[in-house]
Coordinates of C-alpha atoms and ligand atoms in Angstrom, one line a residue:
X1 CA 52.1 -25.5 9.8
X2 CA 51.5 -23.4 12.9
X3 CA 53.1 -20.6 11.7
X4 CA 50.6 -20.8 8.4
X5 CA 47.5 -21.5 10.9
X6 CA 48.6 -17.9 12.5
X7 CA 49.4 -16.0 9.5
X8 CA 46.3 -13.4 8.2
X9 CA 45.0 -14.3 4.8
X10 CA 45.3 -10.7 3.6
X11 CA 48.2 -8.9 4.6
X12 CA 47.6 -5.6 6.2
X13 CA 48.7 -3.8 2.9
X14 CA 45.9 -5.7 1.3
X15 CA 42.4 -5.3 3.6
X16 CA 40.1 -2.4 2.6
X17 CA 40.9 1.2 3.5
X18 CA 37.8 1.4 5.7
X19 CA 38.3 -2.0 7.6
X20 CA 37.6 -2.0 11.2
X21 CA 38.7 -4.5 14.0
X22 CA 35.8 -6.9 13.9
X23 CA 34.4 -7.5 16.9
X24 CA 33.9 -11.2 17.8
X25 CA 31.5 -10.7 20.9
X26 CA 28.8 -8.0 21.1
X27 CA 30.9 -5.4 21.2
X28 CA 29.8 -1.9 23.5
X29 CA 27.5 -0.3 21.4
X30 CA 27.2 3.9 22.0
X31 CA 24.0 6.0 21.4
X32 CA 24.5 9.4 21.6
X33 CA 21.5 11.8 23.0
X34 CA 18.8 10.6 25.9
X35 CA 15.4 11.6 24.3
X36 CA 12.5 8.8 22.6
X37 CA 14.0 7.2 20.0
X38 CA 17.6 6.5 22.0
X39 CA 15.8 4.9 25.6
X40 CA 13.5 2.6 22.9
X41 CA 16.9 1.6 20.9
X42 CA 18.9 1.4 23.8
X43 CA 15.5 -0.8 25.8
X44 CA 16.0 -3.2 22.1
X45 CA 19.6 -3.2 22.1
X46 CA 19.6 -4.4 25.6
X47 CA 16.8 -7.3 25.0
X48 CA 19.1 -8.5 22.0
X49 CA 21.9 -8.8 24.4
X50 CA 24.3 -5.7 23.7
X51 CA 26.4 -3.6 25.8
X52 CA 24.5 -0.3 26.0
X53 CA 26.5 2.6 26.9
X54 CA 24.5 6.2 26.5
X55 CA 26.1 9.8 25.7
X56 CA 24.2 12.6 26.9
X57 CA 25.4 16.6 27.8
X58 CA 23.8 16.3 31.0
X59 CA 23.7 12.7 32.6
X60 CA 22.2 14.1 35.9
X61 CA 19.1 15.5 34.4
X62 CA 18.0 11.8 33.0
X63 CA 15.8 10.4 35.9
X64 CA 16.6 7.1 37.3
X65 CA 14.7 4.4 35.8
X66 CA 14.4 6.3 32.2
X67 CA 16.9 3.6 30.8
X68 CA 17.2 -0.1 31.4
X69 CA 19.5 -1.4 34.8
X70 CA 21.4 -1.9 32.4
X71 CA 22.4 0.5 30.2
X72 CA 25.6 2.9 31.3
X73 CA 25.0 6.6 31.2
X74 CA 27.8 8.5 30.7
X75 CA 28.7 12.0 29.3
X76 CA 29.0 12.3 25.4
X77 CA 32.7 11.8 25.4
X78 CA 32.8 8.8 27.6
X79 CA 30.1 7.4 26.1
X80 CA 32.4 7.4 22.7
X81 CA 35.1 6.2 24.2
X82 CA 33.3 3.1 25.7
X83 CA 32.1 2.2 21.9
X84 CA 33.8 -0.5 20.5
X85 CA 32.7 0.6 16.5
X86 CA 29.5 1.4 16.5
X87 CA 27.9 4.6 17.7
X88 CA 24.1 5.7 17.4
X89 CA 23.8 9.5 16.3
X90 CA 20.2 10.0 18.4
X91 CA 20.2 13.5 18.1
X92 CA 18.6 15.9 15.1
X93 CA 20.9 16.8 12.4
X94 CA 20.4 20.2 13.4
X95 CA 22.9 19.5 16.5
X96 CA 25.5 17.6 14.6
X97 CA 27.7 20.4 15.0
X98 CA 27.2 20.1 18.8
X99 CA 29.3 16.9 18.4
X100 CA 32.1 18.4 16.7
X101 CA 34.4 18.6 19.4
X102 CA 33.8 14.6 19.5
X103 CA 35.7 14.1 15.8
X104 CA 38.7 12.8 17.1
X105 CA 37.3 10.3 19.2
X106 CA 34.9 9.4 16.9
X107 CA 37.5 8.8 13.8
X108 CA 37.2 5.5 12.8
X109 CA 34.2 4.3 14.2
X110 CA 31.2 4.0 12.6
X111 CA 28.5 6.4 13.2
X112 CA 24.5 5.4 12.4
X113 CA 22.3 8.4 11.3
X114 CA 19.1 7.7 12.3
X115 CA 17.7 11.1 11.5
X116 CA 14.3 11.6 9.8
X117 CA 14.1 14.0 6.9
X118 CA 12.4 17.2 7.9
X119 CA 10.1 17.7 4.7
X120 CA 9.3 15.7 1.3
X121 CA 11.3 17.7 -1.3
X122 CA 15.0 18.0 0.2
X123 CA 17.3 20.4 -2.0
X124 CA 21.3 19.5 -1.2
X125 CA 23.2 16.9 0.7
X126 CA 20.9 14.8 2.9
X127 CA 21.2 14.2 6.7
X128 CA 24.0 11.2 6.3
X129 CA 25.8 12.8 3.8
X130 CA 26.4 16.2 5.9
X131 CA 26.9 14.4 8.8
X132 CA 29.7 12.6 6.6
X133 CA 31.0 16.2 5.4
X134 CA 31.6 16.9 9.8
X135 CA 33.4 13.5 10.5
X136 CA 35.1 12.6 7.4
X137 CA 37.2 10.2 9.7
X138 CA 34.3 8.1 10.7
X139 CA 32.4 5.5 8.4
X140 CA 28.5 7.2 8.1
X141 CA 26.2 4.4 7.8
X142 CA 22.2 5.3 7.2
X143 CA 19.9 3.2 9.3
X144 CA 16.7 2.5 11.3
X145 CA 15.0 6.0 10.9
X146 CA 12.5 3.5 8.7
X147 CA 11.4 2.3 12.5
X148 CA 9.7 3.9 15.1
X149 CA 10.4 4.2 18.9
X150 CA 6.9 1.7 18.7
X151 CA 8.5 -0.7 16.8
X152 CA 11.8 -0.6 18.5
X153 CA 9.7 -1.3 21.9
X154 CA 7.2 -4.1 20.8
X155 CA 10.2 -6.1 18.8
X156 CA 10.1 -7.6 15.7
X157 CA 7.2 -9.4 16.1
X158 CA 4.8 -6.6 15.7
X159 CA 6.0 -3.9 14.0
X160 CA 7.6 -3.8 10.5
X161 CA 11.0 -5.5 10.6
X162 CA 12.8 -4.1 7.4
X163 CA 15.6 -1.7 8.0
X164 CA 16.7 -0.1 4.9
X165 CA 20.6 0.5 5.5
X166 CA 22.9 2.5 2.9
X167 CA 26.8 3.6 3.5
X168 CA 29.5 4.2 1.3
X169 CA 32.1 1.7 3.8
X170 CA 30.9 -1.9 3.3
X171 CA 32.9 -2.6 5.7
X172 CA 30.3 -0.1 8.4
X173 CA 27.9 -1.4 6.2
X174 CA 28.4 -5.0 7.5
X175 CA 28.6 -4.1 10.9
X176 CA 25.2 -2.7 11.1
X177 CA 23.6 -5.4 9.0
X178 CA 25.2 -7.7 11.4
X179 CA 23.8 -5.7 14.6
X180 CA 20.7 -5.4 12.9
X181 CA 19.8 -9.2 12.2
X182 CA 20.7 -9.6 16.1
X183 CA 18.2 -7.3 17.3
X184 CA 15.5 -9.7 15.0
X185 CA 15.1 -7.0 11.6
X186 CA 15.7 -7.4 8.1
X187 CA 18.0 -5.3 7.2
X188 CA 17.9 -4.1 3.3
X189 CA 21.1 -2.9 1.8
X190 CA 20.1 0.2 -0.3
X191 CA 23.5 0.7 -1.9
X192 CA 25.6 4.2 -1.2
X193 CA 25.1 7.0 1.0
X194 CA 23.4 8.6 -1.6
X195 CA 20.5 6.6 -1.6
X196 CA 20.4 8.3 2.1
X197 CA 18.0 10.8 0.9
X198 CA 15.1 8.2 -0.2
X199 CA 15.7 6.4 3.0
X200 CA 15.4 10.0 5.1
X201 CA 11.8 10.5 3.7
X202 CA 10.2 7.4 3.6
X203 CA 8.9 7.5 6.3
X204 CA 7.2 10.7 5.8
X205 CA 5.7 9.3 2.9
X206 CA 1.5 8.5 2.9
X207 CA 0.4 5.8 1.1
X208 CA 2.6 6.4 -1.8
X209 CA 1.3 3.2 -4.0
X210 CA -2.0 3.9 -3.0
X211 CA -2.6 7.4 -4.1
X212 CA -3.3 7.3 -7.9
X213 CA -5.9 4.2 -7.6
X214 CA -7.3 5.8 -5.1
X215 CA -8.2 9.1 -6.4
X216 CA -9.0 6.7 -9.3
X217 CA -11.4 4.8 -7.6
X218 CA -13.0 7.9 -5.8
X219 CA -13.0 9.9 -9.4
X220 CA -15.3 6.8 -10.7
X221 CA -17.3 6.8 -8.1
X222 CA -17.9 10.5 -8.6
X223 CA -18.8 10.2 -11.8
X224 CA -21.4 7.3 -12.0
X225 CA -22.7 8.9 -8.8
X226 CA -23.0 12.2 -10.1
X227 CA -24.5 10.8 -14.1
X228 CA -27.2 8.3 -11.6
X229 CA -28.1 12.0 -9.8
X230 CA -28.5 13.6 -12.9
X231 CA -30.2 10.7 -14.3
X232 CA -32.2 9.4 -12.5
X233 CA -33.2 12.2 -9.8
X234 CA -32.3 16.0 -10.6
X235 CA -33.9 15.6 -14.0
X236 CA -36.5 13.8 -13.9
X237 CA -37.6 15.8 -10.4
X238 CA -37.2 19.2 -12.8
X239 CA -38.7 17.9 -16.1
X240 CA -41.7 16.3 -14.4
X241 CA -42.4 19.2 -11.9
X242 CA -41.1 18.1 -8.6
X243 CA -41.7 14.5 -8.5
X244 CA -39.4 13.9 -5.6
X245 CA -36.7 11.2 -5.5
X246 CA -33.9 12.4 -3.2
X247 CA -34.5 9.9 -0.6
X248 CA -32.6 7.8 -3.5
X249 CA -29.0 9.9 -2.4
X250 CA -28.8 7.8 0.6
X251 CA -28.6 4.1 -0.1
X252 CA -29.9 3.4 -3.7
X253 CA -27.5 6.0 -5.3
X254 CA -24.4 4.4 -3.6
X255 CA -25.1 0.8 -4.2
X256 CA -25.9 1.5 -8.0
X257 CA -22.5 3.5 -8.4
X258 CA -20.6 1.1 -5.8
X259 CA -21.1 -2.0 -8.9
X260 CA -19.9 0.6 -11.5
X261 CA -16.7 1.6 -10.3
X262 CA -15.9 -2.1 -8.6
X263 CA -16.2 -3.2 -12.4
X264 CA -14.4 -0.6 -14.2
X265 CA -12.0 -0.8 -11.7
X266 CA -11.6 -4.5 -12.2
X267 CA -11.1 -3.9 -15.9
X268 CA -8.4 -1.3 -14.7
X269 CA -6.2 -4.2 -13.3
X270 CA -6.1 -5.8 -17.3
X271 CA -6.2 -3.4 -19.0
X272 CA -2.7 -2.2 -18.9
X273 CA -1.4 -6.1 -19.4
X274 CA -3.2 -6.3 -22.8
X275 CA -1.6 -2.4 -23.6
X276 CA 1.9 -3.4 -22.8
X277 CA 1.2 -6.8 -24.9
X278 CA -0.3 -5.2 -27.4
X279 CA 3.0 -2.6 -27.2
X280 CA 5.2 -5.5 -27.7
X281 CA 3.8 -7.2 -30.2
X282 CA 3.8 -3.9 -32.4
X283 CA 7.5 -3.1 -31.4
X284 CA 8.4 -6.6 -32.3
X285 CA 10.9 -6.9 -29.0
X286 CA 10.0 -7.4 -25.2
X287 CA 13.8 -5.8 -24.4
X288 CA 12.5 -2.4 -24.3
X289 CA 11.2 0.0 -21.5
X290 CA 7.5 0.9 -21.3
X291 CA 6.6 4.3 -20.9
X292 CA 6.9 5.3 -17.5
X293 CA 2.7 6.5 -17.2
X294 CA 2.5 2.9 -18.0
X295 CA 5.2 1.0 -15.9
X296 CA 3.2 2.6 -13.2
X297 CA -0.1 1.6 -14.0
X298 CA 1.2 -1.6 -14.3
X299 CA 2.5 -1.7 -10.8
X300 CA -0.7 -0.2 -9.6
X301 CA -2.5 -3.5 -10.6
X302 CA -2.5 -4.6 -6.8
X303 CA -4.1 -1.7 -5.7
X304 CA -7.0 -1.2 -7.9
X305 CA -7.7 -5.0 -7.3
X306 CA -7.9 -4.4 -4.2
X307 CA -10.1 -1.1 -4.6
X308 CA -12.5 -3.4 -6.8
X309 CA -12.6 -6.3 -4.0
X310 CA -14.1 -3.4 -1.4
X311 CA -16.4 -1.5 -3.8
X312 CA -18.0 -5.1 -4.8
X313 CA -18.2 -6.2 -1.1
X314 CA -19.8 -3.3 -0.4
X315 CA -22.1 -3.5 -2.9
X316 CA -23.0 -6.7 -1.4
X317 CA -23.6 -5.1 1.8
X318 CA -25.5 -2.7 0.7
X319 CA -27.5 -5.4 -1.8
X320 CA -28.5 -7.3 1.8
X321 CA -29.7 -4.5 3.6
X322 CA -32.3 -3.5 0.7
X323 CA -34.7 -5.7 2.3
X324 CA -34.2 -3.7 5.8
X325 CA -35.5 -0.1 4.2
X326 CA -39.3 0.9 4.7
X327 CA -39.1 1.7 1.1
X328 CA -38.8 -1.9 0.2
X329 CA -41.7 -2.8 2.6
X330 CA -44.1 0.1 1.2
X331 CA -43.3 -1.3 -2.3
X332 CA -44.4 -4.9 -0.9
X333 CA -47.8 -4.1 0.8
X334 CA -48.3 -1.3 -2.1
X335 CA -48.0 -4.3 -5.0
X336 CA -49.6 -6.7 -3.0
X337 CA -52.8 -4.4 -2.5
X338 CA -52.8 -3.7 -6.4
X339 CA -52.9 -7.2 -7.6
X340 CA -55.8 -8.1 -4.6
X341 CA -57.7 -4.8 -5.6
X342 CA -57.0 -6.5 -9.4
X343 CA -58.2 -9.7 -8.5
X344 CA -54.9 -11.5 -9.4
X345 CA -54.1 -14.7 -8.1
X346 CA -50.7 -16.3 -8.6
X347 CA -48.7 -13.1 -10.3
X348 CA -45.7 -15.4 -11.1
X349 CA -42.9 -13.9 -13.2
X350 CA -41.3 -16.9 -14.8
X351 CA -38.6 -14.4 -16.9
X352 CA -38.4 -12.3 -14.2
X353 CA -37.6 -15.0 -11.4
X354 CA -35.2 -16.4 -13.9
X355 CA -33.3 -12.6 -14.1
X356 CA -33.3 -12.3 -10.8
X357 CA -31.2 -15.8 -9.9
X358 CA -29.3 -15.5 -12.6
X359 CA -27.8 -12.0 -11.8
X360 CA -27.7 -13.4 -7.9
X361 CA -25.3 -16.0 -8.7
X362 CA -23.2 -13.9 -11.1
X363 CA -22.9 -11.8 -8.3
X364 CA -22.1 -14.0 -5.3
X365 CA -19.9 -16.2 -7.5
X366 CA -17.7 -12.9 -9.0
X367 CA -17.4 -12.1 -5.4
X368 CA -16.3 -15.3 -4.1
X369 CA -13.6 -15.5 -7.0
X370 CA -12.8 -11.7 -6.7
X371 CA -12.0 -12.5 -2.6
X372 CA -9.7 -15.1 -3.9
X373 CA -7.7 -12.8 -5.4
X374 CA -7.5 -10.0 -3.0
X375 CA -6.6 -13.0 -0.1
X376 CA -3.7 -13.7 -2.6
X377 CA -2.3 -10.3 -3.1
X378 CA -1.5 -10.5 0.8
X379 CA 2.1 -11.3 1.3
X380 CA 1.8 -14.1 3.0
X381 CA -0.6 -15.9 0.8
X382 CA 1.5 -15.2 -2.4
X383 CA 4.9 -15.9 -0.7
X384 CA 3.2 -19.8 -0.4
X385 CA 2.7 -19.9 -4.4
X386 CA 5.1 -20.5 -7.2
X387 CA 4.8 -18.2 -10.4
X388 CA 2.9 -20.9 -12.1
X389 CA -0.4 -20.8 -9.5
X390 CA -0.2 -17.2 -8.8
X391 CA -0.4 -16.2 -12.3
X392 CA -3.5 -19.0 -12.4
X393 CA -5.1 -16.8 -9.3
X394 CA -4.5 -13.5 -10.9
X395 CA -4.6 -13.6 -14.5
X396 CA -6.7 -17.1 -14.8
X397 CA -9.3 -16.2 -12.0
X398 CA -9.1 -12.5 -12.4
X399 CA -10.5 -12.7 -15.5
X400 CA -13.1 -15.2 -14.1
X401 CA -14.2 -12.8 -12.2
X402 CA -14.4 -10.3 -14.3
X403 CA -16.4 -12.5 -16.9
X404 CA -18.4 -13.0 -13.8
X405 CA -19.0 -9.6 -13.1
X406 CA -19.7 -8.7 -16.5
X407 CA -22.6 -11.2 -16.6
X408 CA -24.0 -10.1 -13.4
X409 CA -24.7 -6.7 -15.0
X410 CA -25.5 -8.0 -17.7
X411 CA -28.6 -10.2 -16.3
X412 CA -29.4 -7.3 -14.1
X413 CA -30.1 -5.3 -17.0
X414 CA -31.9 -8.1 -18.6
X415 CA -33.5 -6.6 -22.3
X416 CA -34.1 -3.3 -20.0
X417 CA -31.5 -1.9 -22.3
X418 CA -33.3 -2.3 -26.0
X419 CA -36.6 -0.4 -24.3
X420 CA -36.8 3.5 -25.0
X421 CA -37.9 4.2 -21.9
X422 CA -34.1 3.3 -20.8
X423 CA -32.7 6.2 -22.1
X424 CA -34.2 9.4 -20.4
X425 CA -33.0 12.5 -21.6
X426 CA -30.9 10.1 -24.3
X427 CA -29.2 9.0 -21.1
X428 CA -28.1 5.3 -21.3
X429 CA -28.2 3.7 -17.6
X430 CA -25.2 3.4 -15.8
X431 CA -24.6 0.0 -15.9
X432 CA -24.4 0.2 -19.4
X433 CA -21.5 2.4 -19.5
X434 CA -19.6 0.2 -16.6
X435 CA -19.7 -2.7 -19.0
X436 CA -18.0 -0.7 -22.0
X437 CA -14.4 -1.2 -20.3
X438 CA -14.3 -4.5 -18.9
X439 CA -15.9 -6.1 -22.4
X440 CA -13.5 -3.9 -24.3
X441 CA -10.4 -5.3 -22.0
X442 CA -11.9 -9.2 -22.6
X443 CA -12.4 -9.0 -26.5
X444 CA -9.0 -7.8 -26.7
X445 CA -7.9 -10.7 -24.5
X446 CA -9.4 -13.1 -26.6
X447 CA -7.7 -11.4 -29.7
X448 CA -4.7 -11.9 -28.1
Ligands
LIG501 P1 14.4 13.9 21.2 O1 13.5 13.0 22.1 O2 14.1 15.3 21.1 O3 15.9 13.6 21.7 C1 17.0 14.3 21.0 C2 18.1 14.2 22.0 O4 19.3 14.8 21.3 C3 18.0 15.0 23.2 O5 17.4 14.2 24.2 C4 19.4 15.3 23.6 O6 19.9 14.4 24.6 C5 20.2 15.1 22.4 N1 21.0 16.3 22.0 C6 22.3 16.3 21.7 N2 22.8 17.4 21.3 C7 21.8 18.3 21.4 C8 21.6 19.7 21.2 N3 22.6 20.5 20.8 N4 20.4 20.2 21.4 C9 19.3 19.5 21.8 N5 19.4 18.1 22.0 C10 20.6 17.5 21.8 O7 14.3 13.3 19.7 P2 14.1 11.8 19.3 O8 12.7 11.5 19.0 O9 14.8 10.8 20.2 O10 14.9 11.8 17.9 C11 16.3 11.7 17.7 C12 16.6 11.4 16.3 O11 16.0 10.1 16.0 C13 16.1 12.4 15.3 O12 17.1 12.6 14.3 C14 14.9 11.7 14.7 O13 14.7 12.1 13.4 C15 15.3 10.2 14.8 N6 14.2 9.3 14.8 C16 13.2 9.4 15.8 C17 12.1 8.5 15.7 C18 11.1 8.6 16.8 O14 10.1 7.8 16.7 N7 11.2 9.4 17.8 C19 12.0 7.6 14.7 C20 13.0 7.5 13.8 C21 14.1 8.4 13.8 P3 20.9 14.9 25.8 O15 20.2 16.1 26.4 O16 20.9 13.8 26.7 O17 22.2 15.2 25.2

């Protein structure tokens, strides 16, 4: 029975190629260069409770007090030789081949590229895999180049805390998972070394989700800016012989377009839904793949939500400072002196009172639903919910809010839009043309 207690489960001839002796404490950890990222890792490394040993070429240029008390600086090869498994490459790829005369001593332990990539479009092996190519005897794992020297210093607690890890040796693989959960990140296992080169520039990447509705959102916003320019200022100042309305550019311009492209925008978000139902239904089968122009609209939803939520908030911004503008209080005493020079007494507007309160509370209540939504697209919001009741909060209230938003226009453009004089220069006004989309996207909702 003791015997069987001290017998391995898997015989020697039976562990992995690649396996390493596990280390049971934390083992002596090596990082090989002394600049940024290796003093932050090493300052981490040390909080989490590891051995820190640090390789550099020239140990008596590093100033005293550059490293933790407690980290051991040592030349390159001592430093390598202190490492248990697991050694920190914290030097650009450029000087791998500095390190060659380390291969020996480095066979069988596993290194950690941490290297950035140096542009966008790399052509050829990435960083980890040439690195790889140079110590074919050591296991190359691909890890924390995702996080910065910043996030390394402030810990987990501020900065991001996924690591995205790849290696062709699960068995390396494990070991930095295991080092990196103990240092307080998530570590996300991205498969092979060849998914190395996405890891190498993601970081280099801006905004990559964002991009499209972006340039979306500014594009609207160009447009219902410019056709309100043409409309309602450039034309009208040249047909009628300089009757000047440029102080319009400023404030009234923006928050007309602002409600344009929040509601388009807004229609956006459901509109490719209904397409890709509207796809299945005519394919007769859910098991096939959507184009790929619209798998990505589809996973833009979030962002042109989002886009929507600020355009419409500042719309209402903009709405409540109308009162602050001299304009408004010239218009005020202007009217007021017409109806006294007129003689009239009470000028109440039942209709238009009754436009005015309704479009208000269109608006305020769109708003208030439309914040709903964006507070729910925030991770930790939506993490709370089940499918059920986020799908309630962004298909059930999205389209609330659209409804919502479509009324609003629609009550702010009152029975303006079956007058003639709506259409100068046969141009319809803009809100009319906002409202083509989002009632387009709810018919065919309702058909469905
Ligand atoms: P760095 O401050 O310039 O440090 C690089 C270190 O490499 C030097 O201090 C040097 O240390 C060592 N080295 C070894 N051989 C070398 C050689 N032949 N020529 C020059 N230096 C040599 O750079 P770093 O910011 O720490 O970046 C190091 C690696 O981390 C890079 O691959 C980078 O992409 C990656 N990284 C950095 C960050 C960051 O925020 N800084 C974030 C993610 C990833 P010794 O003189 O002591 O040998």
């Amino acid at each position: 029975m003791v015997e069987d207690m001290t017998t391995p489960l898997l015989s020697d001839s039976e562990a992995p190629a690649d396996a390493l002796p596990v280390c049971l404490t934390s083992p002596t950890v090596a990082i090989l260069g002394s600049g940024d990222f290796s003093r932050s890792l090493a300052l981490r490394l040390v909080a989490s409770g590891v051995r820190v040993v640090v390789g550099s070429r020239c140990v008596n240029r590093i100033p005293s007090g550059l490293f933790p008390d407690a980290v051991e600086l040592r030349n390159q090869e001592g430093a390598v030789s202190q490492a248990v498994c697991l050694v920190f490459m914290a030097v650009f790829p450029e000087h791998y081949c500095s390190l060659l005369g380390l291969q020996s001593a480095l066979a069988g332990k596993v290194l950690v590229d941490v290297s950035n990539g140096a542009e966008m479009n790399i052509h050829g092996p990435s960083n980890a895999e040439r690195l790889a190519e140079l110590f074919p005897d050591s296991l190359v794992v691909k890890g924390f180049n995702t996080v910065s020297t910043w996030e390394l210093q402030t810990g987990a607690h501020d900065g991001s805390r996924q690591v995205m890890i790849c290696s062709n040796s699960t068995e390396g693989k494990k070991k930095v998972v295991q080092l990196a959960r103990q240092m307080g990140f998530h570590p996300v296992d991205m498969g092979g070394l060849s998914a190395a080169r996405e890891i190498e520039v993601a970081p280099l990447r801006l905004f990559p989700s964002w991009s499209g509705p972006v340039v979306v959102t500014f594009l609207l916003f160009l447009f219902f800016y410019g056709y309100g320019f043409l409309r309602g200022i450039l034309l009208p100042f040249l047909a009628q012989g300089g009757h000047n309305a440029f102080y319009r550019l400023a404030l009234d311009l923006v928050n007309e377009s602002l409600p344009a492209v929040a509601l388009v925008t807004l229609a956006l978000v459901y509109f490719p839904g209904l397409f890709a139902a509207w796809l299945q239904l005519w394919r007769g089968t859910k098991y096939q793949r959507f184009p790929s122009w619209l798998d990505n609209w589809l996973q833009r939803r979030k962002q042109l939500g989002l886009l929507s939520f600020l355009c419409a908030a500042l719309h209402g911004v903009y709405s409540l400072c109308l009162p602050l503008r001299r304009i408004t209080l010239h218009r005020l005493v202007n009217t007021a002196y017409r109806q006294v020079k007129a003689g009239t007494e009470e000028p109440w507007d039942e209709l238009g009172v009754w436009r005015s309160d309704l479009y208000l509370s269109c608006g305020v209540l769109g708003l208030g639903v439309l914040s709903l939504l964006a507070i729910t697209s925030l991770p930790t919001v939506g993490n709370t919910l089940n499918w059920r009741e986020f799908t309630f909060v962004q298909s059930g209230l999205g389209y609330i809010a659209l409804t919502l938003s479509i009324m609003h226009t629609l009550f702010f453009g009152w029975d303006f839009a079956f007058h003639i004089e709506a259409y100068p220069f046969y141009m319809p006004p803009s809100y009319l043309l906002a409202v083509v989309v989002p009632c387009i996207v709810l018919v065919c909702r309702c058909f469905l």
